[in-house]
Amino acid sequence: MKVSLKDLLSKVVSGCGLSFKVECSYSWTYNKFVINNATGYDVLKKVQEECGADIYLQDETLHIHPPGEKMGVECFYDFALNVEEDNLTYHRAEDKKIQVIVKALMPDGTVREIETGSTGGDRIEIKCATNDEASMKARGELEVKRRSYDGYEGSITGWLIPVCRPSDSVTLHDADYLYKDGTYFVTAVTTEFSREGGKRKVNLGFRLS
């Protein structure tokens, strides 16, 4: 049974007993989508793997958008001022070659493959929900962008100011290593409170600039 991505997600939200709204900027339709002994999280994970979407909850709305399409505010973090700790690794694109093989099922049962990226590095295979060549190529190029860039990978932990949410951007500044300064898309935020005060852990996605 055919189902649009937005309708699928609405059914998942309803099936979980939630009343969240769904804001989805993808428009494709699945020829079929089988859910067997799967949680709502399992379904969202599969959708994310197939389309590389940014998926997050904000103000009782479930958002599903192409990476970086929907941007919030820009937050500034200085390692000497408002970063308590970090779990970051800095790498260069030239040292992290990625070859992405995008696969999609054709109507006749065959599998179409599109390759993007560079050979000689990590080889990653992903499924694409659509089988037209342009969409598959764009999906592969997006995955290369997400995984191969000059910049940080990981997370930082600061305090409650600045307010930072998923889909915001974070600009990092380090006076000792100016060449590492950059702006990143925020994929997840975890806020914790304790007797010592509040902390905010910010997970970085791909580099924006």
Tab-separated table of C-alpha atoms in Angstrom:
chain	number	residue	atom	x	y	z
A	1	MET	CA	0.000	0.000	0.000
A	2	LYS	CA	1.434	3.370	-1.046
A	3	VAL	CA	1.925	5.958	1.672
A	4	SER	CA	3.482	9.423	1.689
A	5	LEU	CA	6.288	10.074	4.119
A	6	LYS	CA	4.233	12.662	5.994
A	7	ASP	CA	1.249	10.309	6.333
A	8	LEU	CA	3.577	7.535	7.507
A	9	LEU	CA	5.047	9.745	10.204
A	10	SER	CA	1.604	10.932	11.283
A	11	LYS	CA	0.553	7.293	11.740
A	12	VAL	CA	3.702	6.601	13.762
A	13	VAL	CA	3.035	9.561	16.055
A	14	SER	CA	-0.600	8.505	16.507
A	15	GLY	CA	0.414	4.871	17.087
A	16	CYS	CA	2.730	5.985	19.890
A	17	GLY	CA	-0.208	7.670	21.623
A	18	LEU	CA	1.199	11.158	21.042
A	19	SER	CA	-0.410	14.311	19.732
A	20	PHE	CA	2.625	15.907	18.091
A	21	LYS	CA	2.201	17.782	14.837
A	22	VAL	CA	4.309	16.659	11.879
A	23	GLU	CA	6.232	19.179	9.771
A	24	CYS	CA	7.840	17.368	6.844
A	25	SER	CA	9.434	19.011	3.789
A	26	TYR	CA	10.090	15.733	1.956
A	27	SER	CA	7.375	14.926	-0.583
A	28	TRP	CA	8.045	11.380	-1.788
A	29	THR	CA	5.700	8.409	-1.516
A	30	TYR	CA	6.761	4.907	-0.508
A	31	ASN	CA	5.416	2.123	-2.708
A	32	LYS	CA	5.249	0.181	0.531
A	33	PHE	CA	6.611	0.524	4.054
A	34	VAL	CA	6.465	-2.542	6.305
A	35	ILE	CA	6.414	-2.095	10.088
A	36	ASN	CA	6.832	-5.368	11.940
A	37	ASN	CA	7.465	-5.393	15.699
A	38	ALA	CA	9.082	-1.968	15.404
A	39	THR	CA	8.939	1.034	17.709
A	40	GLY	CA	8.388	4.602	16.581
A	41	TYR	CA	12.104	5.155	17.086
A	42	ASP	CA	12.890	2.243	14.756
A	43	VAL	CA	10.757	3.764	12.019
A	44	LEU	CA	12.326	7.209	12.398
A	45	LYS	CA	15.797	5.658	12.341
A	46	LYS	CA	15.021	3.858	9.077
A	47	VAL	CA	13.657	7.054	7.532
A	48	GLN	CA	16.774	8.942	8.617
A	49	GLU	CA	19.068	6.296	7.145
A	50	GLU	CA	17.245	6.353	3.817
A	51	CYS	CA	16.973	10.104	3.308
A	52	GLY	CA	19.602	11.589	5.658
A	53	ALA	CA	16.965	13.824	7.205
A	54	ASP	CA	17.269	16.077	10.212
A	55	ILE	CA	14.663	14.628	12.593
A	56	TYR	CA	13.916	16.329	15.885
A	57	LEU	CA	11.151	17.363	18.277
A	58	GLN	CA	10.545	21.039	18.925
A	59	ASP	CA	7.543	22.691	20.601
A	60	GLU	CA	5.433	19.506	20.286
A	61	THR	CA	6.183	19.277	16.573
A	62	LEU	CA	8.088	16.443	14.911
A	63	HIS	CA	10.344	17.960	12.237
A	64	ILE	CA	11.717	16.069	9.237
A	65	HIS	CA	13.799	18.158	6.821
A	66	PRO	CA	16.766	17.810	4.458
A	67	PRO	CA	19.969	18.540	6.456
A	68	GLY	CA	20.463	22.234	7.070
A	69	GLU	CA	17.254	23.233	5.269
A	70	LYS	CA	15.537	24.631	8.351
A	71	MET	CA	17.911	26.796	10.372
A	72	GLY	CA	17.327	28.361	13.768
A	73	VAL	CA	19.452	30.965	15.508
A	74	GLU	CA	23.249	31.172	15.575
A	75	CYS	CA	24.940	30.443	18.907
A	76	PHE	CA	28.509	31.392	19.763
A	77	TYR	CA	30.850	29.280	21.862
A	78	ASP	CA	34.377	30.286	22.885
A	79	PHE	CA	36.504	27.482	24.324
A	80	ALA	CA	37.978	29.940	26.829
A	81	LEU	CA	34.653	31.376	28.005
A	82	ASN	CA	31.562	29.194	27.808
A	83	VAL	CA	32.671	25.655	26.969
A	84	GLU	CA	33.022	23.561	30.114
A	85	GLU	CA	34.143	20.398	28.354
A	86	ASP	CA	34.258	18.910	24.901
A	87	ASN	CA	34.307	15.551	23.214
A	88	LEU	CA	35.610	16.646	19.838
A	89	THR	CA	37.863	15.283	17.139
A	90	TYR	CA	39.252	17.561	14.426
A	91	HIS	CA	39.825	16.001	11.039
A	92	ARG	CA	40.520	17.102	7.485
A	93	ALA	CA	38.467	16.072	4.484
A	94	GLU	CA	41.571	14.884	2.627
A	95	ASP	CA	42.297	12.438	5.452
A	96	LYS	CA	38.749	11.094	5.591
A	97	LYS	CA	37.883	9.905	2.111
A	98	ILE	CA	34.353	8.603	1.743
A	99	GLN	CA	32.827	6.581	-1.062
A	100	VAL	CA	29.041	6.363	-0.895
A	101	ILE	CA	27.074	3.773	-2.840
A	102	VAL	CA	23.407	4.677	-3.027
A	103	LYS	CA	21.017	1.812	-3.758
A	104	ALA	CA	17.359	1.967	-4.735
A	105	LEU	CA	14.852	-0.706	-5.702
A	106	MET	CA	13.424	-0.369	-9.209
A	107	PRO	CA	9.822	-1.323	-10.162
A	108	ASP	CA	11.053	-4.468	-11.944
A	109	GLY	CA	12.815	-5.727	-8.824
A	110	THR	CA	16.346	-4.806	-9.898
A	111	VAL	CA	18.599	-2.524	-7.835
A	112	ARG	CA	20.026	0.721	-9.205
A	113	GLU	CA	23.365	1.912	-7.783
A	114	ILE	CA	24.904	5.401	-7.884
A	115	GLU	CA	28.427	6.092	-6.560
A	116	THR	CA	29.645	9.424	-5.169
A	117	GLY	CA	32.704	10.540	-3.220
A	118	SER	CA	36.292	9.300	-3.450
A	119	THR	CA	37.725	5.814	-3.658
A	120	GLY	CA	40.426	4.641	-1.283
A	121	GLY	CA	38.576	5.448	1.924
A	122	ASP	CA	35.569	4.257	3.869
A	123	ARG	CA	32.929	2.596	1.698
A	124	ILE	CA	29.359	3.224	2.804
A	125	GLU	CA	26.196	1.762	1.346
A	126	ILE	CA	22.846	3.438	1.925
A	127	LYS	CA	19.314	2.841	0.707
A	128	CYS	CA	17.379	5.595	-1.008
A	129	ALA	CA	13.627	5.901	-0.823
A	130	THR	CA	13.418	7.262	-4.377
A	131	ASN	CA	14.936	5.606	-7.459
A	132	ASP	CA	15.388	8.472	-9.919
A	133	GLU	CA	19.042	9.148	-10.765
A	134	ALA	CA	19.070	12.832	-9.777
A	135	SER	CA	17.629	12.148	-6.302
A	136	MET	CA	20.002	9.250	-5.732
A	137	LYS	CA	23.022	11.341	-6.723
A	138	ALA	CA	21.892	14.191	-4.467
A	139	ARG	CA	21.446	11.724	-1.597
A	140	GLY	CA	24.978	10.410	-2.089
A	141	GLU	CA	26.516	13.877	-2.311
A	142	LEU	CA	24.673	14.859	0.851
A	143	GLU	CA	26.119	11.888	2.716
A	144	VAL	CA	29.640	12.781	1.552
A	145	LYS	CA	29.083	16.339	2.801
A	146	ARG	CA	27.875	15.059	6.168
A	147	ARG	CA	30.905	12.841	6.687
A	148	SER	CA	33.846	14.491	4.927
A	149	TYR	CA	34.869	18.076	5.766
A	150	ASP	CA	37.607	20.075	7.507
A	151	GLY	CA	36.327	20.473	11.040
A	152	TYR	CA	35.153	19.023	14.315
A	153	GLU	CA	33.101	15.948	14.979
A	154	GLY	CA	31.506	15.306	18.381
A	155	SER	CA	29.936	17.473	21.077
A	156	ILE	CA	30.544	20.348	23.458
A	157	THR	CA	29.067	20.978	26.908
A	158	GLY	CA	28.340	24.455	28.195
A	159	TRP	CA	25.866	26.127	30.518
A	160	LEU	CA	22.300	27.327	29.996
A	161	ILE	CA	23.381	30.443	28.128
A	162	PRO	CA	23.331	30.624	25.186
A	163	VAL	CA	20.028	28.867	24.582
A	164	CYS	CA	20.705	26.287	21.890
A	165	ARG	CA	18.259	23.929	20.190
A	166	PRO	CA	18.325	21.347	17.402
A	167	SER	CA	18.471	23.019	13.964
A	168	ASP	CA	20.359	26.024	15.377
A	169	SER	CA	23.918	26.687	14.253
A	170	VAL	CA	26.952	26.831	16.533
A	171	THR	CA	30.023	28.913	15.800
A	172	LEU	CA	33.113	27.684	17.655
A	173	HIS	CA	36.098	29.923	18.422
A	174	ASP	CA	39.473	28.888	19.816
A	175	ALA	CA	42.016	31.706	20.194
A	176	ASP	CA	44.859	29.163	20.228
A	177	TYR	CA	43.809	27.458	16.988
A	178	LEU	CA	42.097	30.032	14.791
A	179	TYR	CA	42.225	27.766	11.739
A	180	LYS	CA	39.810	25.437	13.522
A	181	ASP	CA	37.097	28.096	13.894
A	182	GLY	CA	33.891	27.174	12.108
A	183	THR	CA	30.093	27.022	12.141
A	184	TYR	CA	28.184	23.750	12.530
A	185	PHE	CA	24.618	22.536	12.287
A	186	VAL	CA	23.195	21.357	15.644
A	187	THR	CA	21.741	17.844	15.453
A	188	ALA	CA	20.808	17.276	19.122
A	189	VAL	CA	20.798	19.050	22.482
A	190	THR	CA	20.615	17.494	25.946
A	191	THR	CA	19.923	19.770	28.910
A	192	GLU	CA	20.547	18.574	32.458
A	193	PHE	CA	19.895	20.140	35.857
A	194	SER	CA	21.583	19.303	39.162
A	195	ARG	CA	22.630	20.949	42.427
A	196	GLU	CA	25.655	22.337	40.605
A	197	GLY	CA	23.444	24.087	38.060
A	198	GLY	CA	22.339	23.494	34.502
A	199	LYS	CA	24.380	22.130	31.612
A	200	ARG	CA	23.694	21.875	27.929
A	201	LYS	CA	25.356	19.239	25.737
A	202	VAL	CA	25.354	20.194	22.059
A	203	ASN	CA	25.961	17.610	19.334
A	204	LEU	CA	27.528	18.951	16.157
A	205	GLY	CA	26.481	17.903	12.693
A	206	PHE	CA	28.187	18.832	9.424
A	207	ARG	CA	30.127	22.053	9.016
A	208	LEU	CA	28.245	24.973	7.472
A	209	SER	CA	31.170	27.375	7.031
